[in-house]
PDB file of C-alpha atoms and ligand atoms in Angstrom:
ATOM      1  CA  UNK U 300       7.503   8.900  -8.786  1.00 51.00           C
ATOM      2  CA  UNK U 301       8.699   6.138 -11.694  1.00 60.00           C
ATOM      3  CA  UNK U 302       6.908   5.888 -14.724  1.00 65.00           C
ATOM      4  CA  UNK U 303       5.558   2.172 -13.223  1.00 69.00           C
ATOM      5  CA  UNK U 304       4.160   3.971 -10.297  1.00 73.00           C
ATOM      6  CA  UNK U 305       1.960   6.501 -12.223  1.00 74.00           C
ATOM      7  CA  UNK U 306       0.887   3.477 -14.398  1.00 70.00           C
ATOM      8  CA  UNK U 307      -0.189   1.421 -11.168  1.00 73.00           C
ATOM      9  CA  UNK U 308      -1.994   4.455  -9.704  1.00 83.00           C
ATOM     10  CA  UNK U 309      -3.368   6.217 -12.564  1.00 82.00           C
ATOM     11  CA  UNK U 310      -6.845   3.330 -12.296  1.00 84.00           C
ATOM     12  CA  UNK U 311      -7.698   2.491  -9.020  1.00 88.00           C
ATOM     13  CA  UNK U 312      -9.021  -1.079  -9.995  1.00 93.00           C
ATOM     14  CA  UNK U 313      -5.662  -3.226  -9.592  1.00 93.00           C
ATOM     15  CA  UNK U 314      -5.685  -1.602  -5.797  1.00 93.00           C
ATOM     16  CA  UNK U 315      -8.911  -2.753  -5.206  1.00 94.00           C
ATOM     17  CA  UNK U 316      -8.431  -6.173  -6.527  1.00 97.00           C
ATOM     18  CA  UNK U 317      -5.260  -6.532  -4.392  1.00 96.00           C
ATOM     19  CA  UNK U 318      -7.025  -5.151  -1.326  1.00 96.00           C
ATOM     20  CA  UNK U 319      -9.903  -7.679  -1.535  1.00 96.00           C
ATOM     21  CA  UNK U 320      -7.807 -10.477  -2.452  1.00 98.00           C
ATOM     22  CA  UNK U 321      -5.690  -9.754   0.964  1.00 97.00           C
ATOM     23  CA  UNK U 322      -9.280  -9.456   2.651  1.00 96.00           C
ATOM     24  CA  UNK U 323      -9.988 -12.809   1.510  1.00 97.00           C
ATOM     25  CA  UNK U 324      -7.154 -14.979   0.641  1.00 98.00           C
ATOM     26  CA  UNK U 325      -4.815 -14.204   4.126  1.00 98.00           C
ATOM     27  CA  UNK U 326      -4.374 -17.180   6.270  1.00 98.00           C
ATOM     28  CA  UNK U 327      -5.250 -15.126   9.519  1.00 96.00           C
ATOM     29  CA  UNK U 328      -7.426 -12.294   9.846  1.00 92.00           C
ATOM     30  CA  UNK U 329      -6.166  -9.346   8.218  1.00 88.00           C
ATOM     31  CA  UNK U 330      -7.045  -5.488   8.841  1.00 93.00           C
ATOM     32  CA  UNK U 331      -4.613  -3.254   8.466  1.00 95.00           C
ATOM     33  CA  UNK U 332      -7.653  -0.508   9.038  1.00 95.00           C
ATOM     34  CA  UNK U 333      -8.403  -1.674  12.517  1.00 96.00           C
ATOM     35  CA  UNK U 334      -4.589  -2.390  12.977  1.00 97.00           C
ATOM     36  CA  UNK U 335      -4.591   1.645  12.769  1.00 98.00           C
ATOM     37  CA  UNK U 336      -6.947   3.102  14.280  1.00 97.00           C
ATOM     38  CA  UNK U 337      -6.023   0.899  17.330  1.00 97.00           C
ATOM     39  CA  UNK U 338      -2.799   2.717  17.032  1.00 97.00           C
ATOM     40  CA  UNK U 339      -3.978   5.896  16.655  1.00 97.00           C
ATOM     41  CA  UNK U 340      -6.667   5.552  19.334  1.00 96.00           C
ATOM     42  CA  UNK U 341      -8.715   8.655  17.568  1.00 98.00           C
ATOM     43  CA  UNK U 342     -11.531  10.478  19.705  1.00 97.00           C
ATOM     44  CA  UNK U 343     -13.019  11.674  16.181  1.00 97.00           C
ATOM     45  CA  UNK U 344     -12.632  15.416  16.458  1.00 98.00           C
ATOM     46  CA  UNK U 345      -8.819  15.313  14.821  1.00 98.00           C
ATOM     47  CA  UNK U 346      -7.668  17.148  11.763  1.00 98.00           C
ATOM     48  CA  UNK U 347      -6.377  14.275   9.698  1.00 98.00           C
ATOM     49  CA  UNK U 348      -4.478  14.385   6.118  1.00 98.00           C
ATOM     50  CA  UNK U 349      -3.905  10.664   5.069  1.00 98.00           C
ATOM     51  CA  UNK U 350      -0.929  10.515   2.992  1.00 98.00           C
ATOM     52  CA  UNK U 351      -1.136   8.258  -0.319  1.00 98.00           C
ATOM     53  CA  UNK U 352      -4.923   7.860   0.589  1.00 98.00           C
ATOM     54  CA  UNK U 353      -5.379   5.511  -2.487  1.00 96.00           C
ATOM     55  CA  UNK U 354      -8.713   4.926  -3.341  1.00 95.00           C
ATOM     56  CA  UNK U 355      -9.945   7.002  -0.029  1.00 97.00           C
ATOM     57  CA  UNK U 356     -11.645   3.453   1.767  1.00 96.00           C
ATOM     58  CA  UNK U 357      -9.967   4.597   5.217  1.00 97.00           C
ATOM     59  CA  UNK U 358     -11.096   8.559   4.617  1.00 98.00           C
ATOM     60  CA  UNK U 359     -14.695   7.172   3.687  1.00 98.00           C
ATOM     61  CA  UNK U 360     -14.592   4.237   6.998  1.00 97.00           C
ATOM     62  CA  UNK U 361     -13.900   7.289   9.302  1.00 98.00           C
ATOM     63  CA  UNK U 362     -16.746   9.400   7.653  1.00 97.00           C
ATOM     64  CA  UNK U 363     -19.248   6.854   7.946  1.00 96.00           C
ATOM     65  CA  UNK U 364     -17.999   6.188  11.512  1.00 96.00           C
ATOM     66  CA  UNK U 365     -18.457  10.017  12.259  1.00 97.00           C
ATOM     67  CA  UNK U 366     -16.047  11.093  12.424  1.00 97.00           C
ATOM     68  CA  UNK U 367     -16.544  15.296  13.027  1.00 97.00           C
ATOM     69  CA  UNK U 368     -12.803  16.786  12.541  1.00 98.00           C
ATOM     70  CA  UNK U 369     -11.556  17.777   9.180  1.00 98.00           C
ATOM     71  CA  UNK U 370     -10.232  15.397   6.599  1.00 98.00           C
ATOM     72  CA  UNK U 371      -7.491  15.350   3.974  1.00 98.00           C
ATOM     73  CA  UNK U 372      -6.632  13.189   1.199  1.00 98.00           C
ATOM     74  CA  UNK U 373      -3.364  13.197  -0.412  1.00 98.00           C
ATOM     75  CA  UNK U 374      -1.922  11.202  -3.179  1.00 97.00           C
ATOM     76  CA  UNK U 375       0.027  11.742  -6.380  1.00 96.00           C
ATOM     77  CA  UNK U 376      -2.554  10.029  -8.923  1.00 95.00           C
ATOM     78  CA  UNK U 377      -5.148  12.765  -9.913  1.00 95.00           C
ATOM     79  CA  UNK U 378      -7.557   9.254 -10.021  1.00 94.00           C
ATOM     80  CA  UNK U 379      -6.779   8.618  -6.053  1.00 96.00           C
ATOM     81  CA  UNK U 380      -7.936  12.218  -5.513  1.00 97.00           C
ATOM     82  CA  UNK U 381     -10.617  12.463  -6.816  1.00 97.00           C
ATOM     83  CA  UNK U 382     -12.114   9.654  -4.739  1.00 96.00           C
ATOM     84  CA  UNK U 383     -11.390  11.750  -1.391  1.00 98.00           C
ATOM     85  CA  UNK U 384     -12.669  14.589  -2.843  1.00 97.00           C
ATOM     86  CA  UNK U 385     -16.228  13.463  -3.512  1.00 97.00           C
ATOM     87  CA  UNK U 386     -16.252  12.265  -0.265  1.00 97.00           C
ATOM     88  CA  UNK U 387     -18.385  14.528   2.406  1.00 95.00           C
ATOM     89  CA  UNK U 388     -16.522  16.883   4.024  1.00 93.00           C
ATOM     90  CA  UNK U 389     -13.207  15.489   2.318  1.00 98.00           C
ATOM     91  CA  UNK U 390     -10.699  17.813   0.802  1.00 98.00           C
ATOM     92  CA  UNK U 391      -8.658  15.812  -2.036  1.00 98.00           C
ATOM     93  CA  UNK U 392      -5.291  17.497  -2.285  1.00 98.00           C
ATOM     94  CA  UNK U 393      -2.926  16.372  -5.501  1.00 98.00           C
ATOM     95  CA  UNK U 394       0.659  16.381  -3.607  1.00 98.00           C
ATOM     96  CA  UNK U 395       3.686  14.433  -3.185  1.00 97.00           C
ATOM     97  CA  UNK U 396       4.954  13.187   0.172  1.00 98.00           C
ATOM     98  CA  UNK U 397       7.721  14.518   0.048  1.00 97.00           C
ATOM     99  CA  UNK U 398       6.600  18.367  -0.525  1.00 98.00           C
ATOM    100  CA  UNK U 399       2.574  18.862   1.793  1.00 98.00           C
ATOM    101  CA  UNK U 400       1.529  21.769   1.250  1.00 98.00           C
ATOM    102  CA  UNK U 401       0.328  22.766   4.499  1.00 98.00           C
ATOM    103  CA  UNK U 402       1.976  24.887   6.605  1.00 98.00           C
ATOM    104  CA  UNK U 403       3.727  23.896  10.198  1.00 98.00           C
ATOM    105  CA  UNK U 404       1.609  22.624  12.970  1.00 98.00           C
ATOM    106  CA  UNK U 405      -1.616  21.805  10.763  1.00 98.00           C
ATOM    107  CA  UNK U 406      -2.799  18.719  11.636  1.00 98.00           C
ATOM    108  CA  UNK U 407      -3.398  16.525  14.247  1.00 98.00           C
ATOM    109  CA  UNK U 408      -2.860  12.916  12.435  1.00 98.00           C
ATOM    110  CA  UNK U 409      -1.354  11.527   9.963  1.00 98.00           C
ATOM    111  CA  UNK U 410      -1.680   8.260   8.154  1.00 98.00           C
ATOM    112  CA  UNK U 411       0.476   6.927   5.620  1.00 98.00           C
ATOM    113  CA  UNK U 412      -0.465   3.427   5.078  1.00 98.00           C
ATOM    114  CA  UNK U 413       1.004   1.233   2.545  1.00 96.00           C
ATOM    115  CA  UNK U 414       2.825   4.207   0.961  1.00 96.00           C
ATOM    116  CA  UNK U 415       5.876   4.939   1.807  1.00 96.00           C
ATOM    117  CA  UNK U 416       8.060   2.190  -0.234  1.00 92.00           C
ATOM    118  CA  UNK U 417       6.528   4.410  -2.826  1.00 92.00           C
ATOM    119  CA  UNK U 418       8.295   7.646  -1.927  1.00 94.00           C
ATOM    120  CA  UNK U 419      11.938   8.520  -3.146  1.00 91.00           C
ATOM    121  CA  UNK U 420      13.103   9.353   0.301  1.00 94.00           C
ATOM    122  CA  UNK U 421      11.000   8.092   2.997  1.00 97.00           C
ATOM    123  CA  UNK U 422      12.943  10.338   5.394  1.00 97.00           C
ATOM    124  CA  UNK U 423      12.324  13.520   3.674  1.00 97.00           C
ATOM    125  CA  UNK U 424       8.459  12.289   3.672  1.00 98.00           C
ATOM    126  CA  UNK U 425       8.440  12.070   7.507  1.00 98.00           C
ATOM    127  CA  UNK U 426      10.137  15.185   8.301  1.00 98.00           C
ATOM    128  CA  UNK U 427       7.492  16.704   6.549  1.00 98.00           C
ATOM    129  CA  UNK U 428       4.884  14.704   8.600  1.00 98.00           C
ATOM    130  CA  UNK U 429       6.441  15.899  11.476  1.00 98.00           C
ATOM    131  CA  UNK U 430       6.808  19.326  10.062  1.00 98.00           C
ATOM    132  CA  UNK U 431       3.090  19.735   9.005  1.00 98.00           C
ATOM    133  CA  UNK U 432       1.678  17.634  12.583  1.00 98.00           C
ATOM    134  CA  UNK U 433       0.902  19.610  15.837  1.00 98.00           C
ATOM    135  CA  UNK U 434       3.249  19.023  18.741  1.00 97.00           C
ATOM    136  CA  UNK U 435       1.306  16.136  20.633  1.00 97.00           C
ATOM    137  CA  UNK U 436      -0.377  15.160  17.504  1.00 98.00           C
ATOM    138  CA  UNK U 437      -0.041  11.415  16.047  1.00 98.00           C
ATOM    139  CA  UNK U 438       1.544  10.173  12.729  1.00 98.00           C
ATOM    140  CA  UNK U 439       0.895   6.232  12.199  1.00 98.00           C
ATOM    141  CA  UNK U 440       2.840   4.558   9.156  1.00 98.00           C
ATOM    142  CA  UNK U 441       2.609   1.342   8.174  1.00 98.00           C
ATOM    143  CA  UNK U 442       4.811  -0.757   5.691  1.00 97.00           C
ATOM    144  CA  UNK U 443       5.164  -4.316   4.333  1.00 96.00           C
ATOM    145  CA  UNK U 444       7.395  -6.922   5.175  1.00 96.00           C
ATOM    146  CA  UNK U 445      10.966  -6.943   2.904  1.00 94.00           C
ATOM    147  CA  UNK U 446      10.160  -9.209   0.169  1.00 89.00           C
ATOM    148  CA  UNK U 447       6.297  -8.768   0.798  1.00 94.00           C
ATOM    149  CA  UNK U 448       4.362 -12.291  -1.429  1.00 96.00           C
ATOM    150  CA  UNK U 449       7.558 -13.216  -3.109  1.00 95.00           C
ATOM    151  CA  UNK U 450       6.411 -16.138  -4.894  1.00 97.00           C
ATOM    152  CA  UNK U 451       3.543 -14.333  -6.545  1.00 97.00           C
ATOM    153  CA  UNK U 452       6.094 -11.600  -7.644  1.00 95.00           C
ATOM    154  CA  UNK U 453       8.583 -13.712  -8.998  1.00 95.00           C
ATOM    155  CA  UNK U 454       5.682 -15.367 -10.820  1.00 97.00           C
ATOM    156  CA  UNK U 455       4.888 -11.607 -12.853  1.00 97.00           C
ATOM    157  CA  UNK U 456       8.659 -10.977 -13.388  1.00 95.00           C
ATOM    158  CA  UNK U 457       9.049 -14.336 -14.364  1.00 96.00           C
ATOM    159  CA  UNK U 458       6.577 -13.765 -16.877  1.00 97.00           C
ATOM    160  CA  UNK U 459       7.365 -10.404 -18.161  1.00 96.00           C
ATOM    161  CA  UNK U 460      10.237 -11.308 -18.823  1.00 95.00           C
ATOM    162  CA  UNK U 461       9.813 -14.206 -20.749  1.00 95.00           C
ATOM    163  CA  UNK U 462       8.473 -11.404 -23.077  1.00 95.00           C
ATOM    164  CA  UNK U 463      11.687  -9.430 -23.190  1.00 93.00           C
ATOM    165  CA  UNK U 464      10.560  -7.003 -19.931  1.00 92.00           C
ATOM    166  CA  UNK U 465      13.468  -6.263 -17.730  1.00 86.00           C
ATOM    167  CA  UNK U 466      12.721  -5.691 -14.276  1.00 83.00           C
ATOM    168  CA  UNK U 467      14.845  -2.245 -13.590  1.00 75.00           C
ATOM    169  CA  UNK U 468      14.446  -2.139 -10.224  1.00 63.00           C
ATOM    170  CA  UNK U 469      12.036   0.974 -10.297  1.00 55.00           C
ATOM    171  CA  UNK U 470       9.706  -0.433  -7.552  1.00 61.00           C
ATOM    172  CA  UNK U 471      11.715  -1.705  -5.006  1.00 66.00           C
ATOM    173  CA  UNK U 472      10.700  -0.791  -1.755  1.00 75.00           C
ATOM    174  CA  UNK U 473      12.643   1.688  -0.469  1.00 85.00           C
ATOM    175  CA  UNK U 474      11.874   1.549   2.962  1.00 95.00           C
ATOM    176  CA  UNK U 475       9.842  -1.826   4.721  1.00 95.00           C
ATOM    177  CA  UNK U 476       9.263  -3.531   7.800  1.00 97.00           C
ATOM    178  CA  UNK U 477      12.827  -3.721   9.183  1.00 96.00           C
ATOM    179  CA  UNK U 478      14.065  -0.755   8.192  1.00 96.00           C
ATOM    180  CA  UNK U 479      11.433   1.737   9.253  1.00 97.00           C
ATOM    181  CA  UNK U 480      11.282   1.639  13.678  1.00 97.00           C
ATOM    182  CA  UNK U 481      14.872   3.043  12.660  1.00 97.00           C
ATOM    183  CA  UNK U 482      13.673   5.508  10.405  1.00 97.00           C
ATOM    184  CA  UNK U 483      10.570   6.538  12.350  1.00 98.00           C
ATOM    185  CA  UNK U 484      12.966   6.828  15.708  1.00 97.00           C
ATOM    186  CA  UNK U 485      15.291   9.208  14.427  1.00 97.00           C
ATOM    187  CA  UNK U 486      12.615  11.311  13.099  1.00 97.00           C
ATOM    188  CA  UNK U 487      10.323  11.306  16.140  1.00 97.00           C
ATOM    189  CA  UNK U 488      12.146   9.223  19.154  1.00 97.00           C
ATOM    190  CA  UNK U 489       9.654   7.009  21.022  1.00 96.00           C
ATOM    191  CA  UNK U 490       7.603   4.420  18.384  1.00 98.00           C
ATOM    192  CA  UNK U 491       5.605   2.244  18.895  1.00 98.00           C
ATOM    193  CA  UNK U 492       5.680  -0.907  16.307  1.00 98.00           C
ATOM    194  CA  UNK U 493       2.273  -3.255  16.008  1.00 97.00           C
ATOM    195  CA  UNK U 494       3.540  -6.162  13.574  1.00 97.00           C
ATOM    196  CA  UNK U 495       1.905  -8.585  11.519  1.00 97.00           C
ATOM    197  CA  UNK U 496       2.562 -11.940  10.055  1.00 97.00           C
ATOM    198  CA  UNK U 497       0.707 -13.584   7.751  1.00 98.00           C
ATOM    199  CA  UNK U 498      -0.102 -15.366   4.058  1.00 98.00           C
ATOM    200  CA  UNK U 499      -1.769 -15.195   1.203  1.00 98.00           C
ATOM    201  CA  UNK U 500      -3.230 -18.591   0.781  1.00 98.00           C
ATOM    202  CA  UNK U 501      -4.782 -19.372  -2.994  1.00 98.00           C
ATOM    203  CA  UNK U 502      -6.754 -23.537  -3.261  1.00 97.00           C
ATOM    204  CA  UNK U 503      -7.667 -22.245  -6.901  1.00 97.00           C
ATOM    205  CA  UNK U 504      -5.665 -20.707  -9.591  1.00 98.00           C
ATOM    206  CA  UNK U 505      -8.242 -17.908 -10.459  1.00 98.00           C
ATOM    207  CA  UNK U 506      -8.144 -15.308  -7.422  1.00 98.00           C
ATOM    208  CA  UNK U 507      -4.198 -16.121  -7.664  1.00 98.00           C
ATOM    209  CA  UNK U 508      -4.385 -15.451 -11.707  1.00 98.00           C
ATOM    210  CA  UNK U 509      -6.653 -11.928 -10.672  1.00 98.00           C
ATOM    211  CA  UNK U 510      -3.387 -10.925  -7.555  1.00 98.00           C
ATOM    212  CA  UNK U 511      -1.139 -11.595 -10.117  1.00 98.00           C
ATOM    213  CA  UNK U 512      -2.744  -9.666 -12.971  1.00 97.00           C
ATOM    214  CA  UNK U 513      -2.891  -6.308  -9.956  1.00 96.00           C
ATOM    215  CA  UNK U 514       0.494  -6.276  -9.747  1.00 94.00           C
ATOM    216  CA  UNK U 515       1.652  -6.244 -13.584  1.00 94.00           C
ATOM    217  CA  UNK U 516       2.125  -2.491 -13.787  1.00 90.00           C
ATOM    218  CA  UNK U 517       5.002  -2.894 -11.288  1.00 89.00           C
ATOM    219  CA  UNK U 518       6.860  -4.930 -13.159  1.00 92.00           C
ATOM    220  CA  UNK U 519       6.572  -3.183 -16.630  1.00 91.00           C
ATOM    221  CA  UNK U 520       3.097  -4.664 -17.991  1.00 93.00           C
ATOM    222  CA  UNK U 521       0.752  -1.718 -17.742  1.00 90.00           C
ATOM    223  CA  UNK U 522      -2.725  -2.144 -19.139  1.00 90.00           C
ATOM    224  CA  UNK U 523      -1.413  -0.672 -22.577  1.00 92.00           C
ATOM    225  CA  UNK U 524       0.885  -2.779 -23.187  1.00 94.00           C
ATOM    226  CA  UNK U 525       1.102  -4.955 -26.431  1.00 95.00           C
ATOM    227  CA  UNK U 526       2.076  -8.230 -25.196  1.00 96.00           C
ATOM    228  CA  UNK U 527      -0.669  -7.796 -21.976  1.00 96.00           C
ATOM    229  CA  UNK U 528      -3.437 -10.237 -23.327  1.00 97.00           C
ATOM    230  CA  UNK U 529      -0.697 -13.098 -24.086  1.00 97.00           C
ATOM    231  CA  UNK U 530       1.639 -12.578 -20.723  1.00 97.00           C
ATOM    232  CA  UNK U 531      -1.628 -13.032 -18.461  1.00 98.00           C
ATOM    233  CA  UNK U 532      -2.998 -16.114 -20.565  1.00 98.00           C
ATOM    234  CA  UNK U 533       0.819 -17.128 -20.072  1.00 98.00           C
ATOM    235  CA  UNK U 534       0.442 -16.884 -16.313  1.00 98.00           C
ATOM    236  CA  UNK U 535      -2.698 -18.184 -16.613  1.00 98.00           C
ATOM    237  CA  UNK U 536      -2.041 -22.126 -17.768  1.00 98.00           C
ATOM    238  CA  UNK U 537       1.353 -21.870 -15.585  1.00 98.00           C
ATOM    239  CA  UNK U 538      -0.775 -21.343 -12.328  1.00 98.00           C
ATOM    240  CA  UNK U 539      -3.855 -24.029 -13.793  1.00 98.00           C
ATOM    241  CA  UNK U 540      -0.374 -25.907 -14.179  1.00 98.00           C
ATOM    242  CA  UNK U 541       0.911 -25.450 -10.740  1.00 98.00           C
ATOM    243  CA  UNK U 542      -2.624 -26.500  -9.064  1.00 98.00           C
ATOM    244  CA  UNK U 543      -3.425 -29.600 -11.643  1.00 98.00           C
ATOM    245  CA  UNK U 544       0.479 -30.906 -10.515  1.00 98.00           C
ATOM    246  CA  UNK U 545      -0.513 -30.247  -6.633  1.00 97.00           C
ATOM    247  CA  UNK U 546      -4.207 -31.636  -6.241  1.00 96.00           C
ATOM    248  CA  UNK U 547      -4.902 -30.821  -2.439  1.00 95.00           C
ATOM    249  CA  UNK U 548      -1.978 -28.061  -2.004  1.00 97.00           C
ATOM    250  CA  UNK U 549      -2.618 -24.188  -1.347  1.00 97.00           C
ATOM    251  CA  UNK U 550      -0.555 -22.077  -2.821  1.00 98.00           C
ATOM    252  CA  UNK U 551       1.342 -20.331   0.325  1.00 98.00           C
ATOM    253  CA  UNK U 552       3.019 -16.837  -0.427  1.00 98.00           C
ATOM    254  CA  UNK U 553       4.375 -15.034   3.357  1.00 98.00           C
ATOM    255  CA  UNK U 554       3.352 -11.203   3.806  1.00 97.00           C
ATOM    256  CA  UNK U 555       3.495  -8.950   6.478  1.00 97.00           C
ATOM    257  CA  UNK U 556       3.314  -5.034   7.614  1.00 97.00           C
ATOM    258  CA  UNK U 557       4.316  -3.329  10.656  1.00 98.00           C
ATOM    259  CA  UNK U 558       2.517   0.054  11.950  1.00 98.00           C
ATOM    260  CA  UNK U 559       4.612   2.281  13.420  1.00 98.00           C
ATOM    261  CA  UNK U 560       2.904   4.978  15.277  1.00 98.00           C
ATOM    262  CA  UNK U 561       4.526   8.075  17.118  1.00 98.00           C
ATOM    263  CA  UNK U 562       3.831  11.254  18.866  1.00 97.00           C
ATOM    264  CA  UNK U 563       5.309  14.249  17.713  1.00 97.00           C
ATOM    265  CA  UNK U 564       6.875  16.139  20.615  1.00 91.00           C
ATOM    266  CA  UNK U 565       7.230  19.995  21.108  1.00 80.00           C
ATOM    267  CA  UNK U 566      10.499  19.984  20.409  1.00 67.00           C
TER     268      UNK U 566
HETATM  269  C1  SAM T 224      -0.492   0.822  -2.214  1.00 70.73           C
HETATM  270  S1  SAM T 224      -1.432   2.291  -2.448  1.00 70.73           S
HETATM  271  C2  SAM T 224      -2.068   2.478  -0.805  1.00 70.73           C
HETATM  272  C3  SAM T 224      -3.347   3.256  -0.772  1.00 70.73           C
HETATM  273  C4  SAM T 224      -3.979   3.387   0.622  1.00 70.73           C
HETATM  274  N1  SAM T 224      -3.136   4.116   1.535  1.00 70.73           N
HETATM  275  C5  SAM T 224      -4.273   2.005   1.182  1.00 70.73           C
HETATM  276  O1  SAM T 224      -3.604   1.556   2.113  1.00 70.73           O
HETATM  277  O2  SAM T 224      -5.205   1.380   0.653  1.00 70.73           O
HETATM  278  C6  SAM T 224      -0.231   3.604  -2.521  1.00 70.73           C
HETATM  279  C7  SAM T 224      -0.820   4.996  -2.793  1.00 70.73           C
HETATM  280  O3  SAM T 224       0.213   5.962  -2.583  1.00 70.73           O
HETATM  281  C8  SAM T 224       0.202   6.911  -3.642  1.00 70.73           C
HETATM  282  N2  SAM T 224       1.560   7.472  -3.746  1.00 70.73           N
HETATM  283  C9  SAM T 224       2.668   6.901  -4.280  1.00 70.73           C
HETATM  284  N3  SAM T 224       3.727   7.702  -4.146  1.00 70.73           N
HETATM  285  C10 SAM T 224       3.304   8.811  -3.491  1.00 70.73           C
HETATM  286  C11 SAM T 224       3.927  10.013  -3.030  1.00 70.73           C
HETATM  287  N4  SAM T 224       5.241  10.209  -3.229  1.00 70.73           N
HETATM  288  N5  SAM T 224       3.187  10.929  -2.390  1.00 70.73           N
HETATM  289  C12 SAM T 224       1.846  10.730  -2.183  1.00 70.73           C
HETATM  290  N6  SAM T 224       1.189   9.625  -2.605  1.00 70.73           N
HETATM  291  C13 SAM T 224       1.901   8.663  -3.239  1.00 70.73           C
HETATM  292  C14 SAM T 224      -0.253   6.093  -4.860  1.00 70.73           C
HETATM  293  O4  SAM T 224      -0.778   6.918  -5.884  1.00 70.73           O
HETATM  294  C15 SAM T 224      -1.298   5.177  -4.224  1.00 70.73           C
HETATM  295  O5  SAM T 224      -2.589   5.762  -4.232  1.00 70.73           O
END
């Protein structure tokens, strides 16, 4: 994982912030959660390891909707696991994608939403979700759209690198919306894709200044950084700009994610 990653992930705040703001800023109703779970269609007895479980919402939504099979949380930030692990009946496990330590044939699900653009090889990750699911056991993915709220990250670059911060290319995606029915097929052969299309959709700069400010990390402005205080008051007066030059105009920034959901076979 790049140095920007473990920055991102080592506080679970910026997730939250951009996981509210897509709660209540998207032009249509969005739930990814629901969006899931529809896929999965789960009867609430299945072992179940979400992969890059973040700050453990979806392992906490199926506890609280009783869910009675085992549970497993794994992520890379010792933060993220934590947050399973106090969890009832949640086992927080610190692990990469790309190396679970289970053994074959363990679960029954797997998630991995909104996590594998984070993962060096996305195709070494789902061999090992096939690897570590039962035959006739479910693994559900899902992934943004290329390009995911591209005027809101060419906002932060712009800004970082106004301060001399040169966007390396560490966090782009490497696998998204297009490119991952491909992936998935190859690696499990029948998939079946849910898509969805949608906006973020801002009438006031704050709650855009507060999505901006979550995704700094990415693009080299972690919360340690120097310059932090002066690139966000920056950003700041351009968006209070933006909105005093457009009275009546929404800021409109496209976004997307597909879930891909198959079964893994016996073979
Ligand atoms: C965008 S967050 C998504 C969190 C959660 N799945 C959700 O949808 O709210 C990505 C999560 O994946 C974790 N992550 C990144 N790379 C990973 C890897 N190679 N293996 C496991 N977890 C990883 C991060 O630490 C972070 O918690």
């Amino acid at each position: 994982m790049s140095s920007r990653l473990d920055a991102e992930y080592a506080d679970p705040t910026p997730l939250r912030v951009r996981i509210d703001t897509h709660e209540h800023y998207s032009e249509k109703a969005h739930d990814p959660t629901e969006d899931v779970l529809a896929a999965l269609g789960l009867s609430g007895a299945e072992y179940l390891a979400d992969i890059g479980c973040g700050d453990a919402r979806f392992l906490a939504d199926l506890v609280s909707s009783g869910h009675r099979g085992r549970l497993v949380g794994i992520d890379t930030s010792p933060t993220m696991v934590a947050a399973a692990d106090v969890l009832p009946g949640v086992l927080g496990v610190l692990a990469d994608a790309e190396r679970i330590p289970f053994d074959d044939n363990t679960f029954d699900t797997i998630t991995a939403r909104h996590m594998l653009y984070h993962v060096d090889n996305p195709r070494v990750a789902l061999d090992e979700f096939r690897r570590t699911t039962k035959p006739g056991g479910t693994v559900a993915v899902v992934v943004n759209h290329p390009g995911n709220c591209p005027r809101t990250a060419e906002l932060v670059a712009a800004h970082a690198n106004t301060y001399g911060i040169e966007q390396t290319g560490s966090f782009r995606a490497s696998v998204d919306s297009d490119s991952l029915p491909r992936l998935m097929s190859d690696v499990f052969g029948a998939v079946r894709i849910h898509r969805s299309d949608n906006a973020l959709v801002f009438d006031s700069a704050e709650p855009l200044v507060r999505f901006a400010e979550a995704l700094f990390a990415f693009y080299g402005v972690p919360a340690d950084l120097p310059e932090r205080d002066a690139i966000l008051e920056d950003l700041r007066a351009d968006v209070e700009d933006w909105f005093a030059a457009h009275p009546g105009e929404r800021w409109r920034d496209p976004k997307g994610y597909v879930v891909a959901a198959a079964r893994v076979d016996a073979g």
